[in-house]
PDB file of C-alpha atoms in Angstrom:
ATOM      1  CA  MET G 721      18.219 -11.525  16.440  1.00 45.00           C
ATOM      2  CA  ALA G 722      20.679  -9.534  13.988  1.00 46.00           C
ATOM      3  CA  THR G 723      19.581  -8.106  10.727  1.00 48.00           C
ATOM      4  CA  ARG G 724      21.851  -8.445   7.483  1.00 48.00           C
ATOM      5  CA  SER G 725      23.320  -5.023   7.957  1.00 45.00           C
ATOM      6  CA  GLY G 726      24.374  -6.000  12.043  1.00 46.00           C
ATOM      7  CA  ALA G 727      21.294  -3.887  13.453  1.00 48.00           C
ATOM      8  CA  THR G 728      20.133  -5.401  16.624  1.00 47.00           C
ATOM      9  CA  SER G 729      16.125  -5.405  17.176  1.00 52.00           C
ATOM     10  CA  PRO G 730      14.689  -4.054  20.057  1.00 53.00           C
ATOM     11  CA  ALA G 731      12.793  -7.381  20.745  1.00 48.00           C
ATOM     12  CA  ALA G 732      15.654  -9.250  20.520  1.00 48.00           C
ATOM     13  CA  ALA G 733      18.132  -7.198  22.462  1.00 43.00           C
ATOM     14  CA  GLY G 734      15.427  -6.309  25.635  1.00 45.00           C
ATOM     15  CA  ALA G 735      13.937  -2.752  26.271  1.00 41.00           C
ATOM     16  CA  GLY G 736      16.104  -0.076  26.255  1.00 45.00           C
ATOM     17  CA  ALA G 737      18.329  -1.522  23.456  1.00 52.00           C
ATOM     18  CA  VAL G 738      18.295   1.246  21.426  1.00 58.00           C
ATOM     19  CA  LYS G 739      17.903   4.763  22.543  1.00 60.00           C
ATOM     20  CA  LYS G 740      16.271   7.664  21.350  1.00 58.00           C
ATOM     21  CA  LYS G 741      17.498   9.737  18.746  1.00 54.00           C
ATOM     22  CA  ALA G 742      17.874  12.857  18.159  1.00 48.00           C
ATOM     23  CA  LYS G 743      16.999  13.977  14.080  1.00 55.00           C
ATOM     24  CA  VAL G 744      20.072  15.744  12.891  1.00 56.00           C
ATOM     25  CA  ALA G 745      20.815  16.820   9.346  1.00 58.00           C
ATOM     26  CA  GLN G 746      22.805  14.705   6.652  1.00 80.00           C
ATOM     27  CA  THR G 747      24.086  15.115   3.322  1.00 92.00           C
ATOM     28  CA  HIS G 748      22.224  13.844   0.302  1.00 91.00           C
ATOM     29  CA  THR G 749      24.665  11.523   0.527  1.00 95.00           C
ATOM     30  CA  GLY G 750      23.982  10.358   3.208  1.00 95.00           C
ATOM     31  CA  LEU G 751      20.468   9.976   3.047  1.00 96.00           C
ATOM     32  CA  VAL G 752      20.958   8.360   0.032  1.00 97.00           C
ATOM     33  CA  ARG G 753      22.922   5.589   2.165  1.00 97.00           C
ATOM     34  CA  GLN G 754      20.063   5.304   5.182  1.00 97.00           C
ATOM     35  CA  ALA G 755      17.262   5.206   2.677  1.00 98.00           C
ATOM     36  CA  ARG G 756      18.592   2.190   0.965  1.00 98.00           C
ATOM     37  CA  ARG G 757      19.961   0.355   4.180  1.00 98.00           C
ATOM     38  CA  ILE G 758      15.915   0.861   5.085  1.00 98.00           C
ATOM     39  CA  ASN G 759      14.625  -0.870   2.058  1.00 98.00           C
ATOM     40  CA  ARG G 760      17.355  -3.590   2.408  1.00 98.00           C
ATOM     41  CA  GLU G 761      15.849  -4.379   5.766  1.00 98.00           C
ATOM     42  CA  LEU G 762      12.189  -4.062   5.138  1.00 98.00           C
ATOM     43  CA  ALA G 763      13.338  -6.610   1.960  1.00 98.00           C
ATOM     44  CA  GLU G 764      14.442  -8.759   4.848  1.00 98.00           C
ATOM     45  CA  VAL G 765      11.592  -8.201   6.845  1.00 98.00           C
ATOM     46  CA  TYR G 766       8.997  -8.245   4.455  1.00 98.00           C
ATOM     47  CA  PRO G 767      10.016 -10.897   1.731  1.00 98.00           C
ATOM     48  CA  TYR G 768       6.497 -11.294   0.647  1.00 98.00           C
ATOM     49  CA  ALA G 769       5.072  -8.156   0.333  1.00 98.00           C
ATOM     50  CA  HIS G 770       2.590  -7.514  -2.068  1.00 97.00           C
ATOM     51  CA  PRO G 771      -0.396  -5.644  -3.547  1.00 97.00           C
ATOM     52  CA  GLU G 772      -3.307  -6.096  -0.858  1.00 98.00           C
ATOM     53  CA  LEU G 773      -5.573  -6.186  -3.336  1.00 98.00           C
ATOM     54  CA  ASP G 774      -7.330  -9.458  -5.133  1.00 98.00           C
ATOM     55  CA  PHE G 775      -7.332  -9.150  -8.822  1.00 98.00           C
ATOM     56  CA  GLU G 776      -6.402 -11.157 -11.929  1.00 97.00           C
ATOM     57  CA  ASN G 777      -5.852  -8.517 -14.682  1.00 98.00           C
ATOM     58  CA  PRO G 778      -5.125  -5.343 -15.272  1.00 98.00           C
ATOM     59  CA  PHE G 779      -9.002  -4.140 -14.901  1.00 98.00           C
ATOM     60  CA  GLN G 780      -9.810  -5.971 -11.921  1.00 98.00           C
ATOM     61  CA  LEU G 781      -6.909  -4.107 -10.287  1.00 98.00           C
ATOM     62  CA  LEU G 782      -7.613  -0.775 -11.442  1.00 98.00           C
ATOM     63  CA  ILE G 783     -11.518  -0.757 -10.407  1.00 98.00           C
ATOM     64  CA  ALA G 784     -10.199  -2.244  -6.486  1.00 98.00           C
ATOM     65  CA  THR G 785      -7.771   0.435  -5.979  1.00 98.00           C
ATOM     66  CA  VAL G 786     -10.655   3.086  -7.112  1.00 97.00           C
ATOM     67  CA  LEU G 787     -13.064   1.368  -4.329  1.00 97.00           C
ATOM     68  CA  SER G 788     -10.135   1.531  -1.929  1.00 96.00           C
ATOM     69  CA  ALA G 789     -10.270   4.873  -1.150  1.00 92.00           C
ATOM     70  CA  GLN G 790     -11.744   5.661   2.354  1.00 92.00           C
ATOM     71  CA  THR G 791     -12.316   1.704   3.236  1.00 95.00           C
ATOM     72  CA  THR G 792      -9.742  -1.238   3.841  1.00 96.00           C
ATOM     73  CA  ASP G 793      -8.492  -3.239   1.085  1.00 97.00           C
ATOM     74  CA  LEU G 794      -9.922  -5.856   3.156  1.00 97.00           C
ATOM     75  CA  ARG G 795     -13.462  -4.659   2.725  1.00 97.00           C
ATOM     76  CA  VAL G 796     -12.921  -4.159  -1.369  1.00 98.00           C
ATOM     77  CA  ASN G 797     -11.449  -7.887  -1.216  1.00 98.00           C
ATOM     78  CA  GLN G 798     -14.468  -9.006  -0.061  1.00 98.00           C
ATOM     79  CA  THR G 799     -16.976  -7.261  -2.224  1.00 98.00           C
ATOM     80  CA  THR G 800     -14.964  -7.422  -5.708  1.00 98.00           C
ATOM     81  CA  PRO G 801     -15.722 -10.946  -6.271  1.00 97.00           C
ATOM     82  CA  ALA G 802     -19.633 -10.203  -6.567  1.00 97.00           C
ATOM     83  CA  LEU G 803     -18.703  -7.076  -8.488  1.00 98.00           C
ATOM     84  CA  PHE G 804     -16.527  -8.617 -10.723  1.00 98.00           C
ATOM     85  CA  GLU G 805     -18.694 -11.861 -11.471  1.00 98.00           C
ATOM     86  CA  ALA G 806     -21.492  -9.346 -12.328  1.00 98.00           C
ATOM     87  CA  TYR G 807     -19.475  -7.228 -14.491  1.00 98.00           C
ATOM     88  CA  PRO G 808     -16.772  -8.980 -15.873  1.00 98.00           C
ATOM     89  CA  THR G 809     -15.077  -6.291 -18.179  1.00 98.00           C
ATOM     90  CA  PRO G 810     -15.296  -2.707 -18.834  1.00 98.00           C
ATOM     91  CA  GLU G 811     -18.256  -2.874 -21.649  1.00 98.00           C
ATOM     92  CA  VAL G 812     -20.291  -4.599 -19.090  1.00 98.00           C
ATOM     93  CA  MET G 813     -19.253  -2.462 -16.529  1.00 98.00           C
ATOM     94  CA  ALA G 814     -20.406   0.698 -18.143  1.00 98.00           C
ATOM     95  CA  ALA G 815     -23.677  -0.516 -18.942  1.00 98.00           C
ATOM     96  CA  ALA G 816     -24.651  -1.436 -15.708  1.00 98.00           C
ATOM     97  CA  ASP G 817     -27.653  -1.299 -13.404  1.00 98.00           C
ATOM     98  CA  PRO G 818     -26.385   1.933 -10.940  1.00 98.00           C
ATOM     99  CA  VAL G 819     -28.903   0.714  -8.461  1.00 98.00           C
ATOM    100  CA  GLU G 820     -28.282  -3.239  -8.692  1.00 97.00           C
ATOM    101  CA  MET G 821     -24.263  -2.151  -8.716  1.00 98.00           C
ATOM    102  CA  GLU G 822     -25.012   0.585  -5.408  1.00 98.00           C
ATOM    103  CA  GLU G 823     -25.974  -2.761  -3.492  1.00 97.00           C
ATOM    104  CA  ILE G 824     -22.940  -4.619  -4.535  1.00 97.00           C
ATOM    105  CA  LEU G 825     -20.687  -1.890  -3.489  1.00 97.00           C
ATOM    106  CA  ARG G 826     -22.663  -0.993  -0.143  1.00 96.00           C
ATOM    107  CA  PRO G 827     -20.013  -2.366   2.019  1.00 96.00           C
ATOM    108  CA  THR G 828     -16.985  -0.348   0.752  1.00 96.00           C
ATOM    109  CA  GLY G 829     -18.560   2.720   1.995  1.00 94.00           C
ATOM    110  CA  PHE G 830     -19.785   6.241  -0.330  1.00 95.00           C
ATOM    111  CA  PHE G 831     -20.996   3.284  -2.311  1.00 96.00           C
ATOM    112  CA  ARG G 832     -23.430   5.660  -4.552  1.00 96.00           C
ATOM    113  CA  ALA G 833     -20.605   8.075  -5.300  1.00 96.00           C
ATOM    114  CA  LYS G 834     -18.338   4.937  -6.094  1.00 97.00           C
ATOM    115  CA  THR G 835     -20.979   3.530  -8.632  1.00 97.00           C
ATOM    116  CA  ARG G 836     -20.565   6.745 -10.875  1.00 96.00           C
ATOM    117  CA  SER G 837     -17.166   6.497 -10.803  1.00 96.00           C
ATOM    118  CA  VAL G 838     -16.670   2.623 -11.963  1.00 97.00           C
ATOM    119  CA  ILE G 839     -18.799   3.197 -14.510  1.00 98.00           C
ATOM    120  CA  GLY G 840     -17.396   6.167 -15.382  1.00 97.00           C
ATOM    121  CA  LEU G 841     -14.283   4.747 -15.770  1.00 97.00           C
ATOM    122  CA  SER G 842     -15.376   1.935 -17.468  1.00 98.00           C
ATOM    123  CA  ALA G 843     -17.420   3.892 -20.218  1.00 98.00           C
ATOM    124  CA  ALA G 844     -13.910   5.742 -20.757  1.00 98.00           C
ATOM    125  CA  LEU G 845     -12.251   2.574 -21.141  1.00 98.00           C
ATOM    126  CA  ARG G 846     -14.466   1.628 -23.504  1.00 98.00           C
ATOM    127  CA  ASP G 847     -14.831   4.589 -25.294  1.00 98.00           C
ATOM    128  CA  ASP G 848     -11.213   6.113 -25.601  1.00 97.00           C
ATOM    129  CA  PHE G 849      -9.052   3.136 -25.155  1.00 98.00           C
ATOM    130  CA  GLY G 850     -11.135  -0.214 -26.780  1.00 97.00           C
ATOM    131  CA  GLY G 851     -11.946  -1.559 -23.337  1.00 97.00           C
ATOM    132  CA  GLN G 852      -8.411  -2.350 -22.333  1.00 98.00           C
ATOM    133  CA  VAL G 853      -6.420  -0.725 -19.338  1.00 98.00           C
ATOM    134  CA  PRO G 854      -3.836   1.712 -20.959  1.00 98.00           C
ATOM    135  CA  GLY G 855      -0.399   1.155 -19.797  1.00 97.00           C
ATOM    136  CA  ARG G 856       1.411   4.468 -19.856  1.00 97.00           C
ATOM    137  CA  ILE G 857       0.583   7.053 -16.684  1.00 97.00           C
ATOM    138  CA  GLU G 858      -0.474   9.639 -19.130  1.00 97.00           C
ATOM    139  CA  ASP G 859      -3.080   7.632 -20.069  1.00 98.00           C
ATOM    140  CA  LEU G 860      -4.152   6.558 -16.797  1.00 98.00           C
ATOM    141  CA  VAL G 861      -4.567   9.446 -15.114  1.00 96.00           C
ATOM    142  CA  LYS G 862      -6.925  10.919 -17.999  1.00 95.00           C
ATOM    143  CA  LEU G 863      -9.257   8.537 -16.515  1.00 96.00           C
ATOM    144  CA  PRO G 864     -12.071   9.627 -14.422  1.00 92.00           C
ATOM    145  CA  GLY G 865     -11.225   9.242 -10.904  1.00 91.00           C
ATOM    146  CA  VAL G 866      -7.916   8.174 -11.311  1.00 96.00           C
ATOM    147  CA  GLY G 867      -4.414   9.891 -10.113  1.00 95.00           C
ATOM    148  CA  ARG G 868      -0.995   9.251  -9.863  1.00 96.00           C
ATOM    149  CA  LYS G 869      -1.054   6.347  -6.921  1.00 96.00           C
ATOM    150  CA  THR G 870      -3.649   4.596  -8.417  1.00 97.00           C
ATOM    151  CA  ALA G 871      -1.881   4.757 -11.662  1.00 98.00           C
ATOM    152  CA  ASN G 872       1.202   3.598 -10.460  1.00 97.00           C
ATOM    153  CA  VAL G 873      -0.646   0.624  -8.084  1.00 98.00           C
ATOM    154  CA  VAL G 874      -1.676  -0.370 -11.420  1.00 98.00           C
ATOM    155  CA  LEU G 875       1.329   0.446 -13.605  1.00 98.00           C
ATOM    156  CA  GLY G 876       3.707  -1.669 -10.950  1.00 97.00           C
ATOM    157  CA  ASN G 877       1.584  -4.261 -10.378  1.00 98.00           C
ATOM    158  CA  ALA G 878       0.230  -5.367 -13.506  1.00 97.00           C
ATOM    159  CA  PHE G 879       2.493  -3.913 -16.071  1.00 98.00           C
ATOM    160  CA  GLY G 880       5.498  -3.972 -14.365  1.00 97.00           C
ATOM    161  CA  VAL G 881       6.382  -0.642 -14.547  1.00 97.00           C
ATOM    162  CA  PRO G 882       8.235   1.165 -11.971  1.00 97.00           C
ATOM    163  CA  GLY G 883       6.434   3.485  -9.636  1.00 96.00           C
ATOM    164  CA  ILE G 884       6.085   5.004  -6.560  1.00 98.00           C
ATOM    165  CA  THR G 885       2.533   4.685  -4.786  1.00 97.00           C
ATOM    166  CA  VAL G 886       2.157   7.458  -2.228  1.00 97.00           C
ATOM    167  CA  ASP G 887      -0.847   6.484  -0.348  1.00 96.00           C
ATOM    168  CA  THR G 888      -1.264   7.702   3.440  1.00 96.00           C
ATOM    169  CA  HIS G 889       1.218   4.967   5.124  1.00 98.00           C
ATOM    170  CA  PHE G 890       3.734   5.564   2.383  1.00 98.00           C
ATOM    171  CA  GLY G 891       3.875   9.137   3.009  1.00 98.00           C
ATOM    172  CA  ARG G 892       3.932   9.178   7.031  1.00 98.00           C
ATOM    173  CA  LEU G 893       7.097   6.558   6.807  1.00 98.00           C
ATOM    174  CA  SER G 894       8.900   8.913   4.294  1.00 98.00           C
ATOM    175  CA  ARG G 895       8.537  11.738   6.674  1.00 98.00           C
ATOM    176  CA  ARG G 896       9.355   9.956   9.933  1.00 98.00           C
ATOM    177  CA  PHE G 897      12.585   8.052   7.830  1.00 98.00           C
ATOM    178  CA  GLY G 898      13.435  11.823   6.667  1.00 97.00           C
ATOM    179  CA  TRP G 899      13.383  10.895   3.154  1.00 98.00           C
ATOM    180  CA  THR G 900      10.775  14.239   2.745  1.00 98.00           C
ATOM    181  CA  THR G 901       9.329  16.833   4.659  1.00 97.00           C
ATOM    182  CA  SER G 902       6.267  17.531   2.585  1.00 98.00           C
ATOM    183  CA  GLU G 903       2.733  16.523   3.055  1.00 97.00           C
ATOM    184  CA  ASP G 904       1.847  16.606  -1.107  1.00 98.00           C
ATOM    185  CA  PRO G 905       1.797  13.119  -2.140  1.00 97.00           C
ATOM    186  CA  GLU G 906       3.550  14.018  -5.878  1.00 97.00           C
ATOM    187  CA  GLN G 907       6.312  15.899  -4.216  1.00 98.00           C
ATOM    188  CA  VAL G 908       6.819  13.009  -1.702  1.00 98.00           C
ATOM    189  CA  GLU G 909       7.123  10.795  -5.075  1.00 98.00           C
ATOM    190  CA  LYS G 910       9.672  13.176  -6.310  1.00 98.00           C
ATOM    191  CA  ASP G 911      12.034  12.720  -3.137  1.00 98.00           C
ATOM    192  CA  VAL G 912      11.711   9.401  -2.606  1.00 98.00           C
ATOM    193  CA  ALA G 913      12.354   8.677  -6.363  1.00 98.00           C
ATOM    194  CA  ALA G 914      15.368  10.545  -5.988  1.00 97.00           C
ATOM    195  CA  LEU G 915      16.889   8.058  -2.985  1.00 98.00           C
ATOM    196  CA  PHE G 916      16.463   4.810  -5.316  1.00 98.00           C
ATOM    197  CA  PRO G 917      17.161   3.257  -8.414  1.00 98.00           C
ATOM    198  CA  LYS G 918      13.743   3.202 -10.376  1.00 98.00           C
ATOM    199  CA  SER G 919      13.836  -0.924 -10.798  1.00 97.00           C
ATOM    200  CA  GLU G 920      13.349  -0.598  -6.682  1.00 98.00           C
ATOM    201  CA  TRP G 921      10.259   1.946  -6.617  1.00 98.00           C
ATOM    202  CA  THR G 922       7.747  -0.820  -6.949  1.00 98.00           C
ATOM    203  CA  MET G 923       8.680  -3.379  -4.132  1.00 98.00           C
ATOM    204  CA  LEU G 924       9.864  -0.280  -1.601  1.00 98.00           C
ATOM    205  CA  SER G 925       6.362   0.839  -1.796  1.00 98.00           C
ATOM    206  CA  HIS G 926       4.732  -2.401  -0.632  1.00 98.00           C
ATOM    207  CA  ARG G 927       7.358  -2.720   1.810  1.00 98.00           C
ATOM    208  CA  VAL G 928       6.776   1.049   2.930  1.00 98.00           C
ATOM    209  CA  VAL G 929       3.120   0.009   3.064  1.00 98.00           C
ATOM    210  CA  PHE G 930       3.337  -3.203   4.950  1.00 98.00           C
ATOM    211  CA  HIS G 931       5.686  -1.820   7.371  1.00 98.00           C
ATOM    212  CA  GLY G 932       3.226   1.257   8.064  1.00 98.00           C
ATOM    213  CA  ARG G 933       0.008  -1.258   8.422  1.00 98.00           C
ATOM    214  CA  ARG G 934       1.870  -3.920  10.205  1.00 98.00           C
ATOM    215  CA  ILE G 935       4.051  -1.881  12.600  1.00 98.00           C
ATOM    216  CA  CYS G 936       5.149   1.474  12.167  1.00 98.00           C
ATOM    217  CA  HIS G 937       0.951   2.975  12.936  1.00 98.00           C
ATOM    218  CA  ALA G 938      -0.211   6.124  12.565  1.00 97.00           C
ATOM    219  CA  ARG G 939      -1.061   6.920  16.039  1.00 95.00           C
ATOM    220  CA  LYS G 940       0.984   4.422  18.202  1.00 96.00           C
ATOM    221  CA  PRO G 941       3.980   3.144  16.161  1.00 98.00           C
ATOM    222  CA  ALA G 942       5.086  -0.594  17.662  1.00 98.00           C
ATOM    223  CA  CYS G 943       8.478   1.112  18.148  1.00 98.00           C
ATOM    224  CA  GLY G 944      10.073  -1.779  20.728  1.00 98.00           C
ATOM    225  CA  ALA G 945       8.818  -4.172  18.712  1.00 98.00           C
ATOM    226  CA  CYS G 946      10.410  -2.632  15.553  1.00 98.00           C
ATOM    227  CA  PRO G 947      13.170  -4.875  13.862  1.00 97.00           C
ATOM    228  CA  ILE G 948      14.588  -1.616  11.869  1.00 97.00           C
ATOM    229  CA  ALA G 949      14.403   0.658  14.776  1.00 97.00           C
ATOM    230  CA  PRO G 950      18.615   1.117  14.896  1.00 96.00           C
ATOM    231  CA  LEU G 951      18.062   2.496  11.425  1.00 97.00           C
ATOM    232  CA  CYS G 952      14.894   4.638  12.551  1.00 97.00           C
ATOM    233  CA  PRO G 953      15.913   8.578  13.059  1.00 96.00           C
ATOM    234  CA  SER G 954      11.976   8.579  14.433  1.00 97.00           C
ATOM    235  CA  TYR G 955      12.493   5.819  16.598  1.00 97.00           C
ATOM    236  CA  GLY G 956      10.895   6.777  19.973  1.00 96.00           C
ATOM    237  CA  GLU G 957       7.808   8.549  18.888  1.00 96.00           C
ATOM    238  CA  GLY G 958       5.666   5.374  19.490  1.00 97.00           C
ATOM    239  CA  GLU G 959       6.006   2.518  22.173  1.00 98.00           C
ATOM    240  CA  MET G 960       9.274   1.713  23.148  1.00 97.00           C
ATOM    241  CA  ASP G 961       8.454  -1.384  25.912  1.00 98.00           C
ATOM    242  CA  PRO G 962       9.134  -4.717  23.596  1.00 98.00           C
ATOM    243  CA  GLU G 963       6.013  -6.624  25.519  1.00 98.00           C
ATOM    244  CA  LYS G 964       3.357  -3.595  24.858  1.00 98.00           C
ATOM    245  CA  ALA G 965       4.959  -3.035  21.290  1.00 98.00           C
ATOM    246  CA  ARG G 966       4.659  -6.258  20.157  1.00 98.00           C
ATOM    247  CA  LYS G 967       0.201  -5.953  21.505  1.00 98.00           C
ATOM    248  CA  LEU G 968       0.216  -3.161  18.518  1.00 98.00           C
ATOM    249  CA  LEU G 969       1.495  -5.355  16.050  1.00 98.00           C
ATOM    250  CA  LYS G 970      -1.429  -6.388  13.046  1.00 98.00           C
ATOM    251  CA  TYR G 971      -2.095  -8.570  10.404  1.00 98.00           C
ATOM    252  CA  GLU G 972       0.027 -11.297  10.508  1.00 98.00           C
ATOM    253  CA  LYS G 973       2.708  -9.893  12.612  1.00 98.00           C
ATOM    254  CA  GLY G 974       0.124 -10.026  14.858  1.00 97.00           C
ATOM    255  CA  GLY G 975      -1.004 -13.120  14.436  1.00 97.00           C
ATOM    256  CA  ALA G 976      -4.176 -12.271  12.562  1.00 97.00           C
ATOM    257  CA  PRO G 977      -5.144 -12.436   9.087  1.00 97.00           C
ATOM    258  CA  GLY G 978      -4.480 -10.469   6.338  1.00 96.00           C
ATOM    259  CA  GLN G 979      -6.008  -8.155   3.839  1.00 97.00           C
ATOM    260  CA  ARG G 980      -6.191 -10.663   0.673  1.00 98.00           C
ATOM    261  CA  LEU G 981      -8.605 -13.431   0.321  1.00 97.00           C
ATOM    262  CA  LYS G 982      -6.319 -14.975  -2.039  1.00 96.00           C
ATOM    263  CA  PRO G 983      -2.862 -14.035  -0.929  1.00 97.00           C
ATOM    264  CA  PRO G 984       0.123 -15.001  -2.913  1.00 96.00           C
ATOM    265  CA  ALA G 985       1.858 -18.705  -2.191  1.00 96.00           C
ATOM    266  CA  ASP G 986       4.458 -17.264   0.219  1.00 96.00           C
ATOM    267  CA  TYR G 987       2.482 -15.142   2.506  1.00 97.00           C
ATOM    268  CA  PRO G 988       3.136 -16.218   5.901  1.00 97.00           C
ATOM    269  CA  GLY G 989      -0.149 -15.024   7.760  1.00 96.00           C
ATOM    270  CA  GLN G 990      -3.778 -16.403   7.116  1.00 96.00           C
ATOM    271  CA  PRO G 991      -5.768 -15.407   4.185  1.00 97.00           C
ATOM    272  CA  ALA G 992      -9.107 -12.997   5.524  1.00 97.00           C
ATOM    273  CA  PRO G 993     -12.280 -14.255   5.160  1.00 96.00           C
ATOM    274  CA  PRO G 994     -15.205 -13.671   3.131  1.00 95.00           C
ATOM    275  CA  LEU G 995     -17.637 -11.149   3.262  1.00 89.00           C
ATOM    276  CA  ALA G 996     -20.374 -13.393   4.876  1.00 79.00           C
ATOM    277  CA  ALA G 997     -17.932 -14.891   7.484  1.00 61.00           C
ATOM    278  CA  SER G 998     -16.335 -11.834   8.457  1.00 56.00           C
TER     279      SER G 998
END
């Protein structure tokens, strides 16, 4: 199967279709072209890429993103329905009984610290922003427990303000693609931002994170089943045999449910099960 750029995936061409590449230095112009080509191919692979946290408003997205630290989006999505039913607004959440909230948040891990965090965050929204989630990064990062990653998630997906979300997946793939050499999230954000038009930042983040979760894994990337392998300077770091690589695919690429209980209508995979059914 050929992609829009004419590159043929290893899975379609058979084992050995793409040889392991040596990393070579390139000009900034060359890096920009390579990066944008990868983004175009990822857009074809994941036309349905989306935030993998269930939310209905900026407040829910902000709280869900804070809760997603050191756990999966799936576990957050399984937990937040009960949380938002009990505490639907910042004012109500700020006044919550910590012991009662801890029981709701227990499945997400670190539930005592997360309880303190979301109650404090809700109080700040109530006291400093009239109970509304602010739509500027300068204001968001002043909130307790909110850094640039969380702020960019909220801005990009709740307010339509472009932002690059540097989580562990995005940072890892950015280094594998040669877009940055930094381990510092803020520097990664700056390096990658210099390669793409601002209008692409939010969707680029979704595509790269989707690819990192489904194919380009941390420990063993599924290189032999990767549709953008011909463009990747790190091809060969993972499993190159197509059959073995296909067994490494996750979520909808591997025929398993996704992270969201309520995915977008165009999501091709299965919704995740609620907490009681998982």
